[in-house]
Amino acid sequence: MIKNLLDWFNQNEPEADTHIPTNLAAAALMVEVMAADDDWQQQEEETIKTLLSDSLNIAADQIEQLIKQAKDHHLEANDLYELTKRINDQYSEADKFQLVYHMWQVAFADGDLDRYEDYTIRKISELLYLPHNQFIKAKLQADPNHGEL
């Protein structure tokens, strides 16, 4: 009887979408940072385009499409788990550090680090199992004001 009950619950659970391309997951996480403060700045979007262009070997029109898909995903997504799971499955710790560094660059792009952007990157970093010292290192490296008094 317990087995039947467990089978019934398992068949009614929605299956996780594991078909998210890794590039889309990374772009969507950067869009999450851009959207965290509910103020989608053009400088932040341009930074995402530049970062994607520099790190991926794809054409500009493909980057535009990737950002559009990432924005659509942001509007439809309920949580960060499926995105971070995909990154965890595919990225090394060095790759995760680079992604978090890119997210900080997006957050700093408009010249104003919002507390919600900070919180979003912190949460994503934790979901990526990136050590805290790497989280801080990425933030300091991305901060254009680091070292200024």
mmCIF file of N, CA and C in Angstrom:
data_model
loop_
_atom_site.group_PDB
_atom_site.id
_atom_site.type_symbol
_atom_site.label_atom_id
_atom_site.label_comp_id
_atom_site.label_asym_id
_atom_site.label_seq_id
_atom_site.Cartn_x
_atom_site.Cartn_y
_atom_site.Cartn_z
ATOM 1 N N MET A 1 0.822 -1.192 0.000
ATOM 2 C CA MET A 1 0.000 0.000 0.000
ATOM 3 C C MET A 1 0.872 1.265 0.000
ATOM 4 N N ILE A 2 1.939 1.271 0.801
ATOM 5 C CA ILE A 2 2.834 2.415 0.840
ATOM 6 C C ILE A 2 3.512 2.594 -0.517
ATOM 7 N N LYS A 3 3.910 1.461 -1.129
ATOM 8 C CA LYS A 3 4.537 1.533 -2.450
ATOM 9 C C LYS A 3 3.584 2.156 -3.466
ATOM 10 N N ASN A 4 2.312 1.764 -3.431
ATOM 11 C CA ASN A 4 1.327 2.339 -4.346
ATOM 12 C C ASN A 4 1.171 3.839 -4.122
ATOM 13 N N LEU A 5 1.177 4.239 -2.864
ATOM 14 C CA LEU A 5 1.051 5.648 -2.542
ATOM 15 C C LEU A 5 2.270 6.433 -3.046
ATOM 16 N N LEU A 6 3.471 5.879 -2.824
ATOM 17 C CA LEU A 6 4.690 6.533 -3.315
ATOM 18 C C LEU A 6 4.715 6.594 -4.838
ATOM 19 N N ASP A 7 4.297 5.522 -5.486
ATOM 20 C CA ASP A 7 4.230 5.518 -6.955
ATOM 21 C C ASP A 7 3.275 6.596 -7.458
ATOM 22 N N TRP A 8 2.148 6.750 -6.764
ATOM 23 C CA TRP A 8 1.176 7.756 -7.166
ATOM 24 C C TRP A 8 1.773 9.156 -7.042
ATOM 25 N N PHE A 9 2.463 9.442 -5.927
ATOM 26 C CA PHE A 9 3.102 10.747 -5.748
ATOM 27 C C PHE A 9 4.176 10.976 -6.795
ATOM 28 N N ASN A 10 4.990 9.971 -7.060
ATOM 29 C CA ASN A 10 6.084 10.118 -8.020
ATOM 30 C C ASN A 10 5.582 10.360 -9.431
ATOM 31 N N GLN A 11 4.488 9.736 -9.821
ATOM 32 C CA GLN A 11 3.993 9.953 -11.171
ATOM 33 C C GLN A 11 3.331 11.313 -11.311
ATOM 34 N N ASN A 12 2.906 11.926 -10.222
ATOM 35 C CA ASN A 12 2.272 13.243 -10.282
ATOM 36 C C ASN A 12 3.257 14.390 -10.111
ATOM 37 N N GLU A 13 4.524 14.089 -9.806
ATOM 38 C CA GLU A 13 5.532 15.132 -9.695
ATOM 39 C C GLU A 13 5.960 15.578 -11.088
ATOM 40 N N PRO A 14 6.032 16.882 -11.298
ATOM 41 C CA PRO A 14 6.530 17.342 -12.595
ATOM 42 C C PRO A 14 8.007 17.021 -12.728
ATOM 43 N N GLU A 15 8.399 16.599 -13.922
ATOM 44 C CA GLU A 15 9.794 16.285 -14.152
ATOM 45 C C GLU A 15 10.581 17.570 -14.330
ATOM 46 N N ALA A 16 11.777 17.592 -13.756
ATOM 47 C CA ALA A 16 12.635 18.769 -13.884
ATOM 48 C C ALA A 16 13.110 18.912 -15.323
ATOM 49 N N ASP A 17 13.163 20.142 -15.768
ATOM 50 C CA ASP A 17 13.640 20.412 -17.121
ATOM 51 C C ASP A 17 15.156 20.412 -17.111
ATOM 52 N N THR A 18 15.729 19.331 -17.616
ATOM 53 C CA THR A 18 17.184 19.231 -17.645
ATOM 54 C C THR A 18 17.709 19.528 -19.040
ATOM 55 N N HIS A 19 16.867 20.083 -19.877
ATOM 56 C CA HIS A 19 17.257 20.329 -21.250
ATOM 57 C C HIS A 19 17.637 21.783 -21.502
ATOM 58 N N ILE A 20 17.927 22.510 -20.455
ATOM 59 C CA ILE A 20 18.353 23.896 -20.616
ATOM 60 C C ILE A 20 19.800 23.899 -21.089
ATOM 61 N N PRO A 21 20.078 24.527 -22.218
ATOM 62 C CA PRO A 21 21.474 24.611 -22.655
ATOM 63 C C PRO A 21 22.309 25.381 -21.627
ATOM 64 N N THR A 22 23.548 24.990 -21.485
ATOM 65 C CA THR A 22 24.430 25.611 -20.499
ATOM 66 C C THR A 22 24.596 27.101 -20.770
ATOM 67 N N ASN A 23 24.752 27.478 -22.032
ATOM 68 C CA ASN A 23 24.887 28.901 -22.371
ATOM 69 C C ASN A 23 23.655 29.695 -21.950
ATOM 70 N N LEU A 24 22.483 29.112 -22.131
ATOM 71 C CA LEU A 24 21.246 29.780 -21.722
ATOM 72 C C LEU A 24 21.187 29.900 -20.208
ATOM 73 N N ALA A 25 21.596 28.866 -19.497
ATOM 74 C CA ALA A 25 21.590 28.923 -18.032
ATOM 75 C C ALA A 25 22.496 30.042 -17.534
ATOM 76 N N ALA A 26 23.691 30.158 -18.102
ATOM 77 C CA ALA A 26 24.621 31.211 -17.695
ATOM 78 C C ALA A 26 24.055 32.595 -18.025
ATOM 79 N N ALA A 27 23.514 32.753 -19.218
ATOM 80 C CA ALA A 27 22.928 34.040 -19.607
ATOM 81 C C ALA A 27 21.734 34.380 -18.723
ATOM 82 N N ALA A 28 20.919 33.385 -18.411
ATOM 83 C CA ALA A 28 19.741 33.620 -17.570
ATOM 84 C C ALA A 28 20.141 34.048 -16.157
ATOM 85 N N LEU A 29 21.239 33.498 -15.634
ATOM 86 C CA LEU A 29 21.696 33.921 -14.311
ATOM 87 C C LEU A 29 22.172 35.373 -14.338
ATOM 88 N N MET A 30 22.820 35.778 -15.417
ATOM 89 C CA MET A 30 23.223 37.188 -15.535
ATOM 90 C C MET A 30 22.000 38.093 -15.656
ATOM 91 N N VAL A 31 20.981 37.630 -16.371
ATOM 92 C CA VAL A 31 19.734 38.410 -16.488
ATOM 93 C C VAL A 31 19.056 38.505 -15.121
ATOM 94 N N GLU A 32 19.138 37.452 -14.318
ATOM 95 C CA GLU A 32 18.576 37.502 -12.966
ATOM 96 C C GLU A 32 19.204 38.635 -12.166
ATOM 97 N N VAL A 33 20.502 38.812 -12.313
ATOM 98 C CA VAL A 33 21.187 39.907 -11.612
ATOM 99 C C VAL A 33 20.696 41.250 -12.145
ATOM 100 N N MET A 34 20.596 41.376 -13.463
ATOM 101 C CA MET A 34 20.135 42.616 -14.079
ATOM 102 C C MET A 34 18.728 42.969 -13.598
ATOM 103 N N ALA A 35 17.886 41.968 -13.419
ATOM 104 C CA ALA A 35 16.493 42.194 -13.042
ATOM 105 C C ALA A 35 16.281 42.288 -11.534
ATOM 106 N N ALA A 36 17.292 41.999 -10.744
ATOM 107 C CA ALA A 36 17.130 41.913 -9.294
ATOM 108 C C ALA A 36 16.604 43.201 -8.677
ATOM 109 N N ASP A 37 17.034 44.335 -9.195
ATOM 110 C CA ASP A 37 16.606 45.611 -8.614
ATOM 111 C C ASP A 37 15.381 46.199 -9.322
ATOM 112 N N ASP A 38 14.740 45.415 -10.182
ATOM 113 C CA ASP A 38 13.558 45.844 -10.949
ATOM 114 C C ASP A 38 13.825 47.084 -11.801
ATOM 115 N N ASP A 39 15.084 47.281 -12.173
ATOM 116 C CA ASP A 39 15.461 48.427 -12.998
ATOM 117 C C ASP A 39 16.419 47.922 -14.076
ATOM 118 N N TRP A 40 15.880 47.506 -15.194
ATOM 119 C CA TRP A 40 16.667 46.906 -16.265
ATOM 120 C C TRP A 40 17.406 48.014 -17.003
ATOM 121 N N GLN A 41 18.651 48.212 -16.654
ATOM 122 C CA GLN A 41 19.469 49.268 -17.232
ATOM 123 C C GLN A 41 20.106 48.804 -18.546
ATOM 124 N N GLN A 42 20.172 49.720 -19.513
ATOM 125 C CA GLN A 42 20.791 49.414 -20.795
ATOM 126 C C GLN A 42 22.266 49.052 -20.630
ATOM 127 N N GLN A 43 22.967 49.741 -19.691
ATOM 128 C CA GLN A 43 24.387 49.442 -19.473
ATOM 129 C C GLN A 43 24.568 47.999 -19.014
ATOM 130 N N GLU A 44 23.650 47.518 -18.192
ATOM 131 C CA GLU A 44 23.742 46.139 -17.702
ATOM 132 C C GLU A 44 23.524 45.145 -18.838
ATOM 133 N N GLU A 45 22.549 45.427 -19.678
ATOM 134 C CA GLU A 45 22.294 44.528 -20.811
ATOM 135 C C GLU A 45 23.463 44.537 -21.794
ATOM 136 N N GLU A 46 24.028 45.689 -22.038
ATOM 137 C CA GLU A 46 25.201 45.773 -22.920
ATOM 138 C C GLU A 46 26.385 45.008 -22.329
ATOM 139 N N THR A 47 26.525 45.074 -21.019
ATOM 140 C CA THR A 47 27.589 44.317 -20.347
ATOM 141 C C THR A 47 27.377 42.827 -20.538
ATOM 142 N N ILE A 48 26.140 42.373 -20.410
ATOM 143 C CA ILE A 48 25.845 40.951 -20.621
ATOM 144 C C ILE A 48 26.205 40.555 -22.059
ATOM 145 N N LYS A 49 25.822 41.380 -23.021
ATOM 146 C CA LYS A 49 26.146 41.087 -24.426
ATOM 147 C C LYS A 49 27.655 40.982 -24.620
ATOM 148 N N THR A 50 28.385 41.915 -24.061
ATOM 149 C CA THR A 50 29.847 41.911 -24.199
ATOM 150 C C THR A 50 30.448 40.675 -23.545
ATOM 151 N N LEU A 51 29.988 40.354 -22.351
ATOM 152 C CA LEU A 51 30.516 39.189 -21.636
ATOM 153 C C LEU A 51 30.228 37.898 -22.397
ATOM 154 N N LEU A 52 29.023 37.787 -22.927
ATOM 155 C CA LEU A 52 28.673 36.594 -23.706
ATOM 156 C C LEU A 52 29.491 36.528 -24.992
ATOM 157 N N SER A 53 29.654 37.674 -25.631
ATOM 158 C CA SER A 53 30.438 37.723 -26.865
ATOM 159 C C SER A 53 31.888 37.327 -26.607
ATOM 160 N N ASP A 54 32.444 37.810 -25.501
ATOM 161 C CA ASP A 54 33.833 37.498 -25.167
ATOM 162 C C ASP A 54 34.035 36.044 -24.760
ATOM 163 N N SER A 55 33.029 35.453 -24.115
ATOM 164 C CA SER A 55 33.218 34.099 -23.591
ATOM 165 C C SER A 55 32.680 32.996 -24.501
ATOM 166 N N LEU A 56 31.793 33.345 -25.419
ATOM 167 C CA LEU A 56 31.231 32.355 -26.333
ATOM 168 C C LEU A 56 31.668 32.694 -27.754
ATOM 169 N N ASN A 57 31.825 31.696 -28.545
ATOM 170 C CA ASN A 57 32.229 31.925 -29.932
ATOM 171 C C ASN A 57 30.994 31.852 -30.833
ATOM 172 N N ILE A 58 30.096 32.853 -30.652
ATOM 173 C CA ILE A 58 28.869 32.878 -31.448
ATOM 174 C C ILE A 58 28.655 34.281 -32.010
ATOM 175 N N ALA A 59 27.849 34.363 -33.039
ATOM 176 C CA ALA A 59 27.583 35.619 -33.728
ATOM 177 C C ALA A 59 26.687 36.528 -32.887
ATOM 178 N N ALA A 60 26.715 37.817 -33.222
ATOM 179 C CA ALA A 60 25.954 38.822 -32.480
ATOM 180 C C ALA A 60 24.456 38.527 -32.480
ATOM 181 N N ASP A 61 23.913 38.058 -33.624
ATOM 182 C CA ASP A 61 22.480 37.764 -33.672
ATOM 183 C C ASP A 61 22.129 36.583 -32.767
ATOM 184 N N GLN A 62 23.059 35.645 -32.597
ATOM 185 C CA GLN A 62 22.829 34.525 -31.690
ATOM 186 C C GLN A 62 22.866 34.996 -30.228
ATOM 187 N N ILE A 63 23.715 35.982 -29.950
ATOM 188 C CA ILE A 63 23.759 36.544 -28.599
ATOM 189 C C ILE A 63 22.449 37.259 -28.293
ATOM 190 N N GLU A 64 21.938 38.010 -29.254
ATOM 191 C CA GLU A 64 20.638 38.678 -29.073
ATOM 192 C C GLU A 64 19.542 37.658 -28.771
ATOM 193 N N GLN A 65 19.545 36.563 -29.520
ATOM 194 C CA GLN A 65 18.553 35.506 -29.307
ATOM 195 C C GLN A 65 18.726 34.864 -27.930
ATOM 196 N N LEU A 66 19.967 34.638 -27.529
ATOM 197 C CA LEU A 66 20.252 34.046 -26.226
ATOM 198 C C LEU A 66 19.762 34.951 -25.100
ATOM 199 N N ILE A 67 19.979 36.248 -25.227
ATOM 200 C CA ILE A 67 19.507 37.192 -24.206
ATOM 201 C C ILE A 67 17.983 37.234 -24.179
ATOM 202 N N LYS A 68 17.356 37.197 -25.342
ATOM 203 C CA LYS A 68 15.890 37.163 -25.386
ATOM 204 C C LYS A 68 15.364 35.924 -24.671
ATOM 205 N N GLN A 69 15.972 34.766 -24.944
ATOM 206 C CA GLN A 69 15.555 33.538 -24.268
ATOM 207 C C GLN A 69 15.789 33.632 -22.761
ATOM 208 N N ALA A 70 16.906 34.246 -22.365
ATOM 209 C CA ALA A 70 17.213 34.399 -20.945
ATOM 210 C C ALA A 70 16.181 35.303 -20.264
ATOM 211 N N LYS A 71 15.786 36.376 -20.947
ATOM 212 C CA LYS A 71 14.753 37.257 -20.396
ATOM 213 C C LYS A 71 13.420 36.521 -20.285
ATOM 214 N N ASP A 72 13.072 35.756 -21.315
ATOM 215 C CA ASP A 72 11.833 34.968 -21.274
ATOM 216 C C ASP A 72 11.868 33.982 -20.123
ATOM 217 N N HIS A 73 13.018 33.353 -19.938
ATOM 218 C CA HIS A 73 13.160 32.394 -18.837
ATOM 219 C C HIS A 73 12.968 33.096 -17.494
ATOM 220 N N HIS A 74 13.526 34.291 -17.354
ATOM 221 C CA HIS A 74 13.371 35.058 -16.120
ATOM 222 C C HIS A 74 11.894 35.303 -15.816
ATOM 223 N N LEU A 75 11.135 35.660 -16.840
ATOM 224 C CA LEU A 75 9.721 35.975 -16.642
ATOM 225 C C LEU A 75 8.900 34.742 -16.300
ATOM 226 N N GLU A 76 9.358 33.559 -16.719
ATOM 227 C CA GLU A 76 8.605 32.323 -16.509
ATOM 228 C C GLU A 76 9.095 31.492 -15.333
ATOM 229 N N ALA A 77 10.319 31.716 -14.891
ATOM 230 C CA ALA A 77 10.946 30.852 -13.885
ATOM 231 C C ALA A 77 10.398 31.113 -12.489
ATOM 232 N N ASN A 78 10.387 30.044 -11.696
ATOM 233 C CA ASN A 78 9.955 30.145 -10.307
ATOM 234 C C ASN A 78 11.126 30.186 -9.337
ATOM 235 N N ASP A 79 12.243 29.618 -9.745
ATOM 236 C CA ASP A 79 13.407 29.575 -8.860
ATOM 237 C C ASP A 79 14.683 29.476 -9.685
ATOM 238 N N LEU A 80 15.797 29.480 -8.977
ATOM 239 C CA LEU A 80 17.103 29.436 -9.625
ATOM 240 C C LEU A 80 17.657 28.022 -9.715
ATOM 241 N N TYR A 81 16.976 27.069 -9.129
ATOM 242 C CA TYR A 81 17.525 25.723 -9.000
ATOM 243 C C TYR A 81 17.860 25.087 -10.351
ATOM 244 N N GLU A 82 16.942 25.138 -11.306
ATOM 245 C CA GLU A 82 17.209 24.459 -12.578
ATOM 246 C C GLU A 82 18.397 25.079 -13.309
ATOM 247 N N LEU A 83 18.567 26.393 -13.172
ATOM 248 C CA LEU A 83 19.707 27.050 -13.816
ATOM 249 C C LEU A 83 21.016 26.672 -13.130
ATOM 250 N N THR A 84 21.029 26.754 -11.803
ATOM 251 C CA THR A 84 22.259 26.450 -11.078
ATOM 252 C C THR A 84 22.590 24.963 -11.147
ATOM 253 N N LYS A 85 21.584 24.120 -11.242
ATOM 254 C CA LYS A 85 21.848 22.690 -11.392
ATOM 255 C C LYS A 85 22.575 22.431 -12.708
ATOM 256 N N ARG A 86 22.126 23.079 -13.751
ATOM 257 C CA ARG A 86 22.772 22.905 -15.061
ATOM 258 C C ARG A 86 24.226 23.379 -15.014
ATOM 259 N N ILE A 87 24.456 24.510 -14.373
ATOM 260 C CA ILE A 87 25.820 25.031 -14.240
ATOM 261 C C ILE A 87 26.655 24.076 -13.395
ATOM 262 N N ASN A 88 26.104 23.604 -12.288
ATOM 263 C CA ASN A 88 26.835 22.666 -11.426
ATOM 264 C C ASN A 88 27.204 21.385 -12.169
ATOM 265 N N ASP A 89 26.328 20.953 -13.048
ATOM 266 C CA ASP A 89 26.582 19.725 -13.811
ATOM 267 C C ASP A 89 27.675 19.910 -14.867
ATOM 268 N N GLN A 90 27.868 21.137 -15.351
ATOM 269 C CA GLN A 90 28.747 21.358 -16.497
ATOM 270 C C GLN A 90 30.010 22.162 -16.205
ATOM 271 N N TYR A 91 30.009 22.991 -15.164
ATOM 272 C CA TYR A 91 31.115 23.915 -14.921
ATOM 273 C C TYR A 91 32.080 23.402 -13.865
ATOM 274 N N SER A 92 33.339 23.715 -14.053
ATOM 275 C CA SER A 92 34.351 23.486 -13.021
ATOM 276 C C SER A 92 34.253 24.636 -12.014
ATOM 277 N N GLU A 93 35.005 24.527 -10.913
ATOM 278 C CA GLU A 93 34.994 25.621 -9.937
ATOM 279 C C GLU A 93 35.530 26.904 -10.564
ATOM 280 N N ALA A 94 36.541 26.794 -11.420
ATOM 281 C CA ALA A 94 37.090 27.979 -12.096
ATOM 282 C C ALA A 94 36.043 28.619 -13.006
ATOM 283 N N ASP A 95 35.266 27.792 -13.703
ATOM 284 C CA ASP A 95 34.202 28.316 -14.568
ATOM 285 C C ASP A 95 33.113 29.004 -13.744
ATOM 286 N N LYS A 96 32.792 28.418 -12.594
ATOM 287 C CA LYS A 96 31.788 29.017 -11.706
ATOM 288 C C LYS A 96 32.282 30.362 -11.186
ATOM 289 N N PHE A 97 33.562 30.421 -10.820
ATOM 290 C CA PHE A 97 34.141 31.693 -10.373
ATOM 291 C C PHE A 97 33.994 32.735 -11.474
ATOM 292 N N GLN A 98 34.315 32.362 -12.701
ATOM 293 C CA GLN A 98 34.229 33.293 -13.832
ATOM 294 C C GLN A 98 32.795 33.768 -14.024
ATOM 295 N N LEU A 99 31.830 32.871 -13.893
ATOM 296 C CA LEU A 99 30.424 33.255 -14.033
ATOM 297 C C LEU A 99 30.023 34.230 -12.934
ATOM 298 N N VAL A 100 30.405 33.961 -11.704
ATOM 299 C CA VAL A 100 30.075 34.866 -10.600
ATOM 300 C C VAL A 100 30.761 36.221 -10.815
ATOM 301 N N TYR A 101 31.992 36.192 -11.280
ATOM 302 C CA TYR A 101 32.700 37.433 -11.616
ATOM 303 C C TYR A 101 31.916 38.215 -12.678
ATOM 304 N N HIS A 102 31.423 37.535 -13.689
ATOM 305 C CA HIS A 102 30.621 38.190 -14.724
ATOM 306 C C HIS A 102 29.340 38.778 -14.128
ATOM 307 N N MET A 103 28.718 38.061 -13.203
ATOM 308 C CA MET A 103 27.502 38.586 -12.577
ATOM 309 C C MET A 103 27.804 39.870 -11.809
ATOM 310 N N TRP A 104 28.952 39.909 -11.124
ATOM 311 C CA TRP A 104 29.348 41.138 -10.427
ATOM 312 C C TRP A 104 29.574 42.266 -11.436
ATOM 313 N N GLN A 105 30.154 41.956 -12.583
ATOM 314 C CA GLN A 105 30.368 42.982 -13.600
ATOM 315 C C GLN A 105 29.032 43.560 -14.068
ATOM 316 N N VAL A 106 28.038 42.710 -14.209
ATOM 317 C CA VAL A 106 26.697 43.173 -14.580
ATOM 318 C C VAL A 106 26.145 44.086 -13.484
ATOM 319 N N ALA A 107 26.286 43.675 -12.238
ATOM 320 C CA ALA A 107 25.761 44.460 -11.122
ATOM 321 C C ALA A 107 26.428 45.834 -11.023
ATOM 322 N N PHE A 108 27.719 45.897 -11.303
ATOM 323 C CA PHE A 108 28.445 47.163 -11.217
ATOM 324 C C PHE A 108 28.313 48.014 -12.490
ATOM 325 N N ALA A 109 27.748 47.470 -13.547
ATOM 326 C CA ALA A 109 27.735 48.141 -14.854
ATOM 327 C C ALA A 109 27.053 49.501 -14.839
ATOM 328 N N ASP A 110 26.012 49.656 -14.063
ATOM 329 C CA ASP A 110 25.293 50.930 -14.045
ATOM 330 C C ASP A 110 25.835 51.899 -12.998
ATOM 331 N N GLY A 111 26.926 51.513 -12.338
ATOM 332 C CA GLY A 111 27.540 52.392 -11.353
ATOM 333 C C GLY A 111 26.885 52.364 -9.997
ATOM 334 N N ASP A 112 25.890 51.500 -9.816
ATOM 335 C CA ASP A 112 25.172 51.434 -8.551
ATOM 336 C C ASP A 112 24.925 49.978 -8.182
ATOM 337 N N LEU A 113 25.631 49.486 -7.176
ATOM 338 C CA LEU A 113 25.410 48.125 -6.698
ATOM 339 C C LEU A 113 24.218 48.135 -5.760
ATOM 340 N N ASP A 114 23.130 47.576 -6.214
ATOM 341 C CA ASP A 114 21.906 47.517 -5.432
ATOM 342 C C ASP A 114 21.966 46.330 -4.475
ATOM 343 N N ARG A 115 21.345 46.464 -3.306
ATOM 344 C CA ARG A 115 21.362 45.370 -2.318
ATOM 345 C C ARG A 115 20.678 44.114 -2.849
ATOM 346 N N TYR A 116 19.718 44.263 -3.740
ATOM 347 C CA TYR A 116 19.050 43.094 -4.302
ATOM 348 C C TYR A 116 19.953 42.370 -5.310
ATOM 349 N N GLU A 117 20.759 43.126 -6.015
ATOM 350 C CA GLU A 117 21.740 42.509 -6.908
ATOM 351 C C GLU A 117 22.755 41.726 -6.077
ATOM 352 N N ASP A 118 23.230 42.339 -5.008
ATOM 353 C CA ASP A 118 24.172 41.679 -4.109
ATOM 354 C C ASP A 118 23.571 40.389 -3.560
ATOM 355 N N TYR A 119 22.331 40.473 -3.100
ATOM 356 C CA TYR A 119 21.647 39.298 -2.549
ATOM 357 C C TYR A 119 21.502 38.200 -3.606
ATOM 358 N N THR A 120 21.131 38.581 -4.814
ATOM 359 C CA THR A 120 20.935 37.602 -5.887
ATOM 360 C C THR A 120 22.234 36.872 -6.215
ATOM 361 N N ILE A 121 23.316 37.622 -6.318
ATOM 362 C CA ILE A 121 24.609 36.993 -6.623
ATOM 363 C C ILE A 121 25.045 36.095 -5.469
ATOM 364 N N ARG A 122 24.824 36.543 -4.241
ATOM 365 C CA ARG A 122 25.161 35.726 -3.071
ATOM 366 C C ARG A 122 24.394 34.408 -3.098
ATOM 367 N N LYS A 123 23.107 34.491 -3.371
ATOM 368 C CA LYS A 123 22.262 33.283 -3.404
ATOM 369 C C LYS A 123 22.720 32.335 -4.523
ATOM 370 N N ILE A 124 22.970 32.881 -5.705
ATOM 371 C CA ILE A 124 23.425 32.054 -6.826
ATOM 372 C C ILE A 124 24.768 31.415 -6.496
ATOM 373 N N SER A 125 25.660 32.199 -5.924
ATOM 374 C CA SER A 125 26.982 31.692 -5.552
ATOM 375 C C SER A 125 26.861 30.512 -4.574
ATOM 376 N N GLU A 126 25.957 30.637 -3.623
ATOM 377 C CA GLU A 126 25.733 29.541 -2.678
ATOM 378 C C GLU A 126 25.167 28.309 -3.380
ATOM 379 N N LEU A 127 24.243 28.524 -4.310
ATOM 380 C CA LEU A 127 23.659 27.399 -5.050
ATOM 381 C C LEU A 127 24.684 26.738 -5.974
ATOM 382 N N LEU A 128 25.712 27.492 -6.353
ATOM 383 C CA LEU A 128 26.783 26.941 -7.185
ATOM 384 C C LEU A 128 27.890 26.298 -6.344
ATOM 385 N N TYR A 129 27.730 26.351 -5.040
ATOM 386 C CA TYR A 129 28.722 25.788 -4.104
ATOM 387 C C TYR A 129 30.093 26.425 -4.285
ATOM 388 N N LEU A 130 30.092 27.709 -4.635
ATOM 389 C CA LEU A 130 31.347 28.432 -4.769
ATOM 390 C C LEU A 130 31.792 28.862 -3.371
ATOM 391 N N PRO A 131 33.016 28.560 -2.985
ATOM 392 C CA PRO A 131 33.489 28.955 -1.647
ATOM 393 C C PRO A 131 33.354 30.467 -1.434
ATOM 394 N N HIS A 132 33.068 30.845 -0.201
ATOM 395 C CA HIS A 132 32.817 32.255 0.113
ATOM 396 C C HIS A 132 34.007 33.142 -0.257
ATOM 397 N N ASN A 133 35.221 32.650 -0.041
ATOM 398 C CA ASN A 133 36.381 33.477 -0.383
ATOM 399 C C ASN A 133 36.444 33.750 -1.890
ATOM 400 N N GLN A 134 35.960 32.821 -2.713
ATOM 401 C CA GLN A 134 35.906 33.033 -4.160
ATOM 402 C C GLN A 134 34.813 34.036 -4.534
ATOM 403 N N PHE A 135 33.705 33.976 -3.812
ATOM 404 C CA PHE A 135 32.613 34.935 -3.980
ATOM 405 C C PHE A 135 33.135 36.358 -3.730
ATOM 406 N N ILE A 136 33.859 36.532 -2.621
ATOM 407 C CA ILE A 136 34.417 37.843 -2.267
ATOM 408 C C ILE A 136 35.480 38.270 -3.278
ATOM 409 N N LYS A 137 36.335 37.349 -3.669
ATOM 410 C CA LYS A 137 37.390 37.658 -4.647
ATOM 411 C C LYS A 137 36.777 38.151 -5.960
ATOM 412 N N ALA A 138 35.735 37.476 -6.427
ATOM 413 C CA ALA A 138 35.064 37.881 -7.672
ATOM 414 C C ALA A 138 34.469 39.279 -7.530
ATOM 415 N N LYS A 139 33.865 39.549 -6.380
ATOM 416 C CA LYS A 139 33.262 40.866 -6.146
ATOM 417 C C LYS A 139 34.331 41.951 -6.169
ATOM 418 N N LEU A 140 35.417 41.734 -5.468
ATOM 419 C CA LEU A 140 36.484 42.739 -5.397
ATOM 420 C C LEU A 140 37.132 42.970 -6.761
ATOM 421 N N GLN A 141 37.311 41.904 -7.527
ATOM 422 C CA GLN A 141 37.903 42.043 -8.857
ATOM 423 C C GLN A 141 36.991 42.806 -9.813
ATOM 424 N N ALA A 142 35.694 42.647 -9.648
ATOM 425 C CA ALA A 142 34.737 43.302 -10.542
ATOM 426 C C ALA A 142 34.432 44.742 -10.137
ATOM 427 N N ASP A 143 34.669 45.065 -8.881
ATOM 428 C CA ASP A 143 34.337 46.389 -8.347
ATOM 429 C C ASP A 143 35.270 47.452 -8.928
ATOM 430 N N PRO A 144 34.747 48.377 -9.723
ATOM 431 C CA PRO A 144 35.610 49.408 -10.307
ATOM 432 C C PRO A 144 36.154 50.375 -9.256
ATOM 433 N N ASN A 145 35.538 50.430 -8.081
ATOM 434 C CA ASN A 145 35.978 51.328 -7.012
ATOM 435 C C ASN A 145 36.887 50.656 -5.994
ATOM 436 N N HIS A 146 37.160 49.373 -6.186
ATOM 437 C CA HIS A 146 38.012 48.656 -5.234
ATOM 438 C C HIS A 146 39.407 49.282 -5.225
ATOM 439 N N GLY A 147 39.844 49.577 -4.056
ATOM 440 C CA GLY A 147 41.172 50.172 -3.924
ATOM 441 C C GLY A 147 41.142 51.682 -3.821
ATOM 442 N N GLU A 148 39.984 52.295 -4.114
ATOM 443 C CA GLU A 148 39.873 53.749 -3.984
ATOM 444 C C GLU A 148 39.440 54.100 -2.567
ATOM 445 N N LEU A 149 39.928 55.184 -2.065
ATOM 446 C CA LEU A 149 39.549 55.659 -0.717
ATOM 447 C C LEU A 149 38.665 56.871 -0.816
#
